[in-house]
Short mmCIF file of C-alpha atoms and ligand atoms in Angstrom, two decimals:
data_model
loop_
_atom_site.label_atom_id
_atom_site.label_comp_id
_atom_site.label_asym_id
_atom_site.label_seq_id
_atom_site.Cartn_x
_atom_site.Cartn_y
_atom_site.Cartn_z
CA MET A 279 17.32 8.86 0.58
CA THR A 280 14.49 11.10 1.76
CA LEU A 281 13.62 13.62 -0.95
CA ASN A 282 15.11 17.05 -0.44
CA PRO A 283 12.42 18.79 1.67
CA ALA A 284 13.26 22.15 0.14
CA ASP A 285 12.28 20.97 -3.33
CA PRO A 286 11.02 17.36 -3.42
CA ARG A 287 9.53 17.81 -6.91
CA THR A 288 12.85 18.61 -8.55
CA ALA A 289 14.62 15.97 -6.47
CA ALA A 290 12.17 13.28 -7.62
CA ALA A 291 12.58 14.25 -11.30
CA SER A 292 16.36 14.25 -11.13
CA GLY A 293 16.27 10.88 -9.37
CA MET A 294 14.25 9.46 -12.26
CA ALA A 295 16.72 10.92 -14.77
CA ARG A 296 19.64 9.32 -12.88
CA PHE A 297 17.87 5.95 -12.85
CA LEU A 298 17.04 6.07 -16.58
CA GLY A 299 20.62 7.01 -17.36
CA ARG A 300 21.63 3.53 -16.20
CA ILE A 301 19.25 1.69 -18.56
CA ALA A 302 19.59 1.23 -22.34
CA PRO A 303 16.60 2.69 -24.24
CA ASP A 304 15.51 -0.71 -25.60
CA GLU A 305 15.60 -2.52 -22.26
CA THR A 306 12.40 -3.39 -20.37
CA ILE A 307 11.66 -1.58 -17.13
CA ALA A 308 9.65 -3.69 -14.66
CA VAL A 309 7.31 -1.58 -12.54
CA ALA A 310 6.49 -3.52 -9.37
CA ALA A 311 3.83 -2.02 -7.13
CA HIS A 312 1.58 -2.55 -4.15
CA PHE A 313 -2.05 -3.43 -4.90
CA ASP A 314 -3.81 -0.56 -3.10
CA ALA A 315 -5.03 2.64 -4.78
CA ASP A 316 -1.75 4.46 -4.11
CA GLY A 317 0.40 1.60 -5.40
CA LEU A 318 -1.75 0.91 -8.46
CA ALA A 319 -1.93 4.61 -9.32
CA ALA A 320 1.85 4.88 -8.99
CA ALA A 321 2.26 1.87 -11.29
CA ALA A 322 -0.11 3.40 -13.84
CA ILE A 323 1.65 6.79 -13.79
CA LEU A 324 5.10 5.25 -14.17
CA THR A 325 4.06 2.76 -16.87
CA ARG A 326 2.10 5.30 -18.92
CA ALA A 327 4.74 8.02 -18.73
CA LEU A 328 7.59 5.64 -19.59
CA ARG A 329 5.66 4.19 -22.56
CA THR A 330 4.76 7.65 -23.85
CA ALA A 331 8.46 8.49 -23.67
CA GLY A 332 9.22 5.48 -25.88
CA ARG A 333 10.39 3.11 -23.16
CA THR A 334 9.19 -0.47 -22.63
CA ALA A 335 7.54 -0.71 -19.23
CA GLU A 336 5.69 -3.66 -17.67
CA PRO A 337 3.67 -3.33 -14.46
CA VAL A 338 3.81 -6.27 -12.02
CA ILE A 339 1.50 -6.08 -9.00
CA VAL A 340 2.03 -8.09 -5.81
CA GLY A 341 -0.59 -10.69 -4.91
CA LYS A 342 -2.29 -11.48 -1.63
CA ALA A 343 0.21 -11.62 1.28
CA GLN A 344 3.12 -11.26 -1.15
CA THR A 345 6.14 -8.93 -1.14
CA PRO A 346 8.80 -8.38 -3.84
CA TRP A 347 11.31 -9.98 -1.46
CA ASP A 348 9.52 -13.33 -1.84
CA GLU A 349 11.23 -15.64 -4.31
CA ASP A 350 8.10 -16.31 -6.40
CA PHE A 351 7.63 -12.60 -7.06
CA ALA A 352 11.29 -12.03 -7.88
CA GLY A 353 10.91 -14.92 -10.34
CA ARG A 354 8.03 -13.15 -12.08
CA LEU A 355 10.22 -10.04 -12.40
CA ARG A 356 13.19 -12.01 -13.73
CA GLY A 357 10.87 -13.51 -16.35
CA LEU A 358 10.65 -10.05 -17.94
CA ASN A 359 14.45 -9.90 -18.22
CA PRO A 360 14.34 -6.27 -17.09
CA GLY A 361 17.16 -3.80 -17.58
CA GLY A 362 15.72 -1.72 -14.73
CA LEU A 363 13.34 -2.20 -11.82
CA ILE A 364 11.01 0.26 -10.13
CA LEU A 365 9.52 -0.63 -6.73
CA ALA A 366 6.52 1.57 -5.95
CA ASP A 367 4.76 1.77 -2.58
CA LEU A 368 6.29 -1.51 -1.43
CA GLY A 369 8.46 -0.34 1.46
CA THR A 370 12.16 0.49 1.58
CA ARG A 371 14.46 -2.31 2.74
CA ALA A 372 18.20 -2.89 2.68
CA GLU A 373 17.97 -6.12 0.66
CA PRO A 374 17.89 -5.77 -3.14
CA VAL A 375 15.00 -7.47 -4.97
CA LEU A 376 17.02 -8.15 -8.14
CA ALA A 377 20.69 -7.87 -7.21
CA GLY A 378 22.69 -6.17 -9.97
CA THR A 379 19.63 -4.61 -11.68
CA PRO A 380 19.43 -0.80 -11.53
CA THR A 381 16.56 -0.02 -9.17
CA LEU A 382 14.39 3.00 -8.44
CA ILE A 383 12.44 3.04 -5.19
CA VAL A 384 9.34 5.22 -4.97
CA ASP A 385 7.94 4.98 -1.48
CA HIS A 386 6.73 6.74 1.66
CA HIS A 387 6.82 4.01 4.33
CA ARG A 388 9.36 4.21 7.12
CA PRO A 389 12.56 2.73 5.65
CA THR A 390 13.97 -0.30 7.45
CA GLY A 391 17.32 -0.04 5.66
CA THR A 392 19.19 1.59 2.80
CA PRO A 393 19.12 -0.40 -0.42
CA PRO A 394 22.53 -0.48 -2.12
CA ASP A 395 22.83 0.59 -5.78
CA ALA A 396 19.33 2.03 -5.86
CA VAL A 397 17.99 5.52 -6.42
CA THR A 398 15.57 6.01 -3.52
CA LEU A 399 12.77 8.57 -3.72
CA SER A 400 11.36 8.37 -0.21
CA GLY A 401 8.68 10.75 0.97
CA HIS A 402 8.85 9.43 4.50
CA ALA A 403 9.17 12.13 7.16
CA LEU A 404 8.50 14.98 4.73
CA ASP A 405 5.90 17.42 5.99
CA PRO A 406 3.39 17.09 4.42
CA GLU A 407 4.18 13.52 3.45
CA PRO A 408 3.60 12.76 -0.23
CA THR A 409 2.25 9.32 -1.15
CA SER A 410 3.89 7.00 -3.66
CA ALA A 411 1.62 8.02 -6.56
CA LEU A 412 2.42 11.71 -6.09
CA ILE A 413 6.17 11.00 -5.87
CA ALA A 414 5.83 8.89 -9.05
CA TRP A 415 4.08 11.78 -10.76
CA TRP A 416 6.80 14.24 -9.70
CA ALA A 417 9.46 11.77 -10.92
CA THR A 418 7.88 11.33 -14.36
CA THR A 419 7.95 15.05 -15.01
CA ALA A 420 11.58 14.27 -15.99
CA LEU A 421 9.99 12.69 -19.10
CA GLY A 422 7.82 15.66 -20.06
CA ASP A 423 4.50 17.23 -19.13
CA GLN A 424 2.31 14.74 -17.21
CA SER A 425 -0.70 16.94 -16.45
CA ASP A 426 -3.12 14.42 -18.03
CA LEU A 427 -2.00 11.84 -15.45
CA LEU A 428 -2.51 14.11 -12.43
CA TRP A 429 -5.84 12.44 -11.55
CA LEU A 430 -3.90 9.23 -10.86
CA ALA A 431 -1.69 11.03 -8.34
CA ALA A 432 -4.88 12.33 -6.69
CA LEU A 433 -6.22 8.76 -6.36
CA GLY A 434 -3.09 7.84 -4.40
CA LEU A 435 -3.36 10.84 -2.08
CA ILE A 436 -7.03 10.16 -1.36
CA GLY A 437 -6.45 6.40 -1.01
CA ASP A 438 -3.75 6.94 1.63
CA MET A 439 -5.84 9.55 3.45
CA ALA A 440 -3.60 12.50 2.56
CA GLU A 441 -6.54 14.59 1.33
CA ALA A 442 -6.03 17.23 4.02
CA ALA A 443 -2.26 17.45 3.54
CA GLY A 444 -2.58 20.51 1.33
CA PHE A 445 -0.79 19.40 -1.83
CA PRO A 446 -1.58 21.84 -4.65
CA GLU A 447 -1.59 18.89 -7.09
CA LEU A 448 -4.67 17.48 -5.35
CA ALA A 449 -6.54 20.78 -5.47
CA GLU A 450 -5.79 21.05 -9.17
CA ALA A 451 -6.99 17.49 -9.85
CA GLN A 452 -10.16 18.05 -7.81
CA SER A 453 -11.11 21.12 -9.79
CA ARG A 454 -10.36 19.43 -13.12
CA TRP A 455 -11.94 15.98 -12.52
CA GLY A 456 -14.28 16.51 -9.53
CA LYS A 457 -13.88 15.67 -5.84
CA THR A 458 -16.69 13.11 -5.75
CA ALA A 459 -15.60 11.27 -8.89
CA LEU A 460 -12.06 10.98 -7.52
CA ARG A 461 -13.26 9.70 -4.15
CA ASP A 462 -15.66 7.19 -5.68
CA ALA A 463 -12.94 5.94 -8.01
CA VAL A 464 -10.62 5.35 -5.03
CA SER A 465 -13.29 3.32 -3.25
CA LEU A 466 -13.75 1.11 -6.34
CA VAL A 467 -10.03 0.72 -7.11
CA ASN A 468 -9.33 -0.22 -3.49
CA ALA A 469 -12.02 -2.91 -3.34
CA PRO A 470 -10.49 -5.91 -5.19
CA ARG A 471 -7.34 -6.05 -3.09
CA ARG A 472 -9.52 -6.71 -0.04
CA THR A 473 -11.38 -9.64 -1.63
CA ALA A 474 -10.49 -13.30 -1.14
CA ALA A 475 -8.91 -13.48 -4.62
CA ALA A 476 -7.17 -10.06 -4.40
CA ASP A 477 -6.94 -9.74 -8.18
CA ALA A 478 -5.66 -6.25 -9.00
CA GLY A 479 -5.91 -6.88 -12.75
CA PRO A 480 -9.23 -5.14 -13.50
CA ALA A 481 -8.31 -2.01 -11.50
CA LEU A 482 -4.87 -1.77 -13.08
CA ARG A 483 -6.26 -2.10 -16.61
CA LEU A 484 -8.72 0.72 -15.94
CA LEU A 485 -5.99 2.97 -14.54
CA LEU A 486 -3.68 2.22 -17.49
CA ALA A 487 -6.36 3.08 -20.07
CA GLY A 488 -8.61 5.72 -18.47
CA ASP A 489 -8.64 9.46 -19.08
CA GLY A 490 -10.08 10.29 -15.66
CA PRO A 491 -11.95 8.88 -12.64
CA LYS A 492 -15.23 8.68 -14.55
CA ALA A 493 -13.75 5.93 -16.71
CA ILE A 494 -14.02 3.91 -13.48
CA THR A 495 -17.11 5.34 -11.78
CA ARG A 496 -19.24 5.58 -14.92
CA GLY A 497 -17.50 3.06 -17.14
CA GLU A 498 -18.91 -0.17 -18.49
CA GLY A 499 -17.50 -3.57 -19.24
CA PRO A 500 -16.21 -6.55 -17.28
CA ASP A 501 -13.44 -4.68 -15.44
CA VAL A 502 -15.84 -2.08 -14.05
CA GLN A 503 -18.28 -4.86 -13.09
CA ALA A 504 -15.47 -6.71 -11.31
CA LEU A 505 -14.81 -3.66 -9.12
CA ALA A 506 -18.49 -3.37 -8.18
CA ALA A 507 -18.65 -7.09 -7.32
CA ALA A 508 -15.51 -6.73 -5.19
CA LYS A 509 -17.10 -3.89 -3.23
CA ALA A 510 -20.13 -6.03 -2.47
CA GLU A 511 -17.98 -8.98 -1.35
CA VAL A 512 -15.97 -6.77 1.04
CA ARG A 513 -19.08 -5.05 2.40
CA ASP A 514 -20.59 -8.43 3.37
CA ALA A 515 -17.34 -9.56 5.03
CA VAL A 516 -17.10 -6.33 7.07
CA GLU A 517 -20.73 -6.66 8.12
CA ALA A 518 -20.02 -10.09 9.58
CA ALA A 519 -16.77 -9.12 11.37
CA ARG A 520 -18.00 -5.90 12.93
CA ARG A 521 -20.23 -7.87 15.37
CA VAL A 522 -17.17 -9.40 17.07
CA PRO A 523 -16.68 -7.91 20.57
CA PRO A 524 -13.26 -6.55 21.58
CA ARG A 525 -11.09 -8.28 24.19
CA ILE A 526 -9.42 -5.66 26.36
CA ALA A 527 -6.22 -5.91 28.38
CA GLY A 528 -4.70 -2.71 29.72
CA ASP A 529 -4.41 -0.20 26.88
CA VAL A 530 -4.90 -2.83 24.15
CA ALA A 531 -8.23 -3.78 22.53
CA LEU A 532 -8.04 -6.87 20.34
CA LEU A 533 -10.62 -8.10 17.82
CA LEU A 534 -10.22 -11.62 16.48
CA PHE A 535 -12.21 -12.92 13.50
CA SER A 536 -11.75 -15.13 10.46
CA SER A 537 -12.32 -13.97 6.88
CA PRO A 538 -10.56 -14.63 3.55
CA CYS A 539 -10.94 -10.90 2.85
CA GLN A 540 -8.42 -8.24 3.87
CA ILE A 541 -10.85 -6.44 6.14
CA HIS A 542 -8.65 -6.23 9.25
CA PRO A 543 -7.53 -2.63 8.45
CA LEU A 544 -11.19 -1.57 8.05
CA ILE A 545 -12.24 -3.19 11.34
CA ALA A 546 -9.25 -1.64 13.13
CA GLN A 547 -10.17 1.76 11.74
CA GLN A 548 -13.80 1.41 12.91
CA TRP A 549 -12.82 0.46 16.47
CA ARG A 550 -10.15 3.15 16.58
CA GLY A 551 -13.01 5.64 16.51
CA ARG A 552 -15.02 3.80 19.20
CA LEU A 553 -12.23 3.01 21.70
CA ARG A 554 -10.30 6.23 21.54
CA ASP A 555 -8.02 5.52 24.54
CA LYS A 556 -6.91 2.09 23.26
CA ILE A 557 -4.43 0.60 20.87
CA VAL A 558 -6.71 -1.38 18.57
CA ILE A 559 -5.50 -4.64 17.02
CA ALA A 560 -7.84 -6.23 14.47
CA ALA A 561 -6.68 -9.78 13.79
CA ASN A 562 -7.79 -12.04 10.96
CA SER A 563 -7.07 -15.77 11.24
CA GLY A 564 -8.76 -16.60 7.91
CA TYR A 565 -6.83 -14.39 5.49
CA ARG A 566 -4.11 -16.94 4.87
CA PRO A 567 -4.10 -20.49 6.26
CA GLY A 568 -1.65 -20.97 9.12
CA TRP A 569 -1.18 -17.24 9.68
CA VAL A 570 -2.78 -14.38 11.56
CA HIS A 571 -2.78 -11.06 9.72
CA PHE A 572 -3.48 -7.99 11.81
CA ALA A 573 -3.86 -4.23 11.60
CA THR A 574 -3.03 -1.82 14.41
CA ARG A 575 -4.52 1.64 14.79
CA SER A 576 -5.01 4.07 17.68
CA ALA A 577 -6.60 7.42 18.33
CA THR A 578 -4.15 7.99 21.20
CA GLY A 579 -1.36 9.22 18.92
CA ARG A 580 1.05 6.58 20.27
CA ASP A 581 3.89 5.47 17.97
CA LEU A 582 2.50 2.07 17.00
CA LEU A 583 5.71 0.94 15.29
CA ALA A 584 7.44 1.46 18.63
CA PHE A 585 4.60 -0.35 20.45
CA LEU A 586 4.93 -3.39 18.17
CA ALA A 587 8.73 -3.31 18.45
CA GLU A 588 8.39 -3.47 22.26
CA HIS A 589 6.13 -6.52 21.98
CA ARG A 590 7.96 -8.20 19.10
CA PRO A 591 7.71 -12.00 19.57
CA ASP A 592 10.74 -14.19 18.87
CA GLY A 593 10.67 -15.48 15.30
CA ALA A 594 8.72 -12.54 13.81
CA ASP A 595 10.20 -11.53 10.44
CA GLY A 596 9.96 -8.56 8.06
CA ARG A 597 6.19 -9.02 7.85
CA TYR A 598 5.79 -7.77 11.43
CA GLY A 599 5.52 -4.11 12.42
CA ASN A 600 6.13 -2.24 9.14
CA GLY A 601 4.42 0.81 7.72
CA HIS A 602 3.56 3.99 9.51
CA ALA A 603 3.61 5.13 13.14
CA GLN A 604 -0.17 5.58 12.99
CA ALA A 605 -1.05 2.69 10.65
CA THR A 606 0.80 -0.58 11.00
CA GLY A 607 0.23 -4.26 11.66
CA GLY A 608 1.76 -7.43 10.37
CA ALA A 609 1.48 -11.14 9.79
CA LEU A 610 2.58 -13.92 12.10
CA PRO A 611 2.47 -17.71 11.82
CA VAL A 612 -0.14 -19.04 14.26
CA GLU A 613 2.44 -20.39 16.72
CA ILE A 614 4.20 -17.02 16.96
CA TRP A 615 0.88 -15.17 17.09
CA ASN A 616 -0.09 -17.23 20.12
CA ARG A 617 3.10 -16.16 21.89
CA PHE A 618 2.44 -12.53 20.90
CA VAL A 619 -1.07 -12.39 22.39
CA THR A 620 0.09 -14.26 25.49
CA GLY A 621 2.68 -11.52 25.95
CA LEU A 622 -0.06 -8.91 25.62
CA GLY A 623 -2.06 -10.68 28.35
CA ILE A 624 -4.86 -11.78 26.00
CA VAL A 625 -4.48 -15.55 26.10
CA GLU A 626 -8.03 -16.08 24.85
CA ALA A 627 -6.98 -14.61 21.47
CA GLN A 628 -4.83 -17.65 20.78
CA VAL A 629 -5.68 -19.45 17.56
CA ALA A 630 -5.81 -23.24 17.14
CA PRO A 631 -2.88 -24.39 14.99
MN1 MN B 743 1.02 4.32 -0.18
#
């Protein structure tokens, strides 16, 4: 389950070898991934390494408010008729996504169950904790030398704020490709998933083709332009939402706003720094009609997964309270959201149905 802490690199590579041993060489491997920098970088590493090794690999990225456990996404995967499935940076749950299909899980979120018949490469609870892209890179060393793809693993580490974790792979990538170029590339790759359309296509294409971060930061063409436009769209949305005042009840500070952009994690992060003794909940009623999506952060060090579990409203499903002890959140239908904020003592944060 969790990678062997004594030697996670070898454990990841042997997990990949075990997974590939269950798939005929001519069968397609679907590579499903989250749409943030870590997920996209993991998808690019896995797809590129598998293709170089002569395998057929197809990346499939989740859309806005979508998980692989939703039927429409599973349908997209089935359309590829895959002989194997990789789930990267998408969480670790007990339920299979494609029952009967050999599955490899590359992830670092807190598992909510043990998937049957899957090889699970989980970095959760390792110290330091590797991100999905780094675990993917370790795993693909089973297919040969991957040093030219190391910059992609660095994008994942930086994107998930693991820059200070001390992984030697990051130091090596920084000296080869440049700290600033890597950081700027992360900021660009992370932008589209926060926009109203949340189209990860341009970023993924750049990561699949590029030879380093400068292919993104200094590149030309429509995909690079799309990333710059996405950054501008998100910047404007953040500018509007940051003026909203917090509503405070006890040790909770809640910010409620409405935007089609996924800016709630950014707003939560900003207020985390300003209200250092509070649990900050940044809630967005405009991300998806009929729902409230929210991000929870705190400078207090409290276990936020435990906090949300204590306040779990009846009817909340797997979209509520996942992720990390220090970075979580969720999505609730408006009616359940209204019960949740009432329970927190912040009735005025109810949303009209
Ligand atoms: Mn991640």
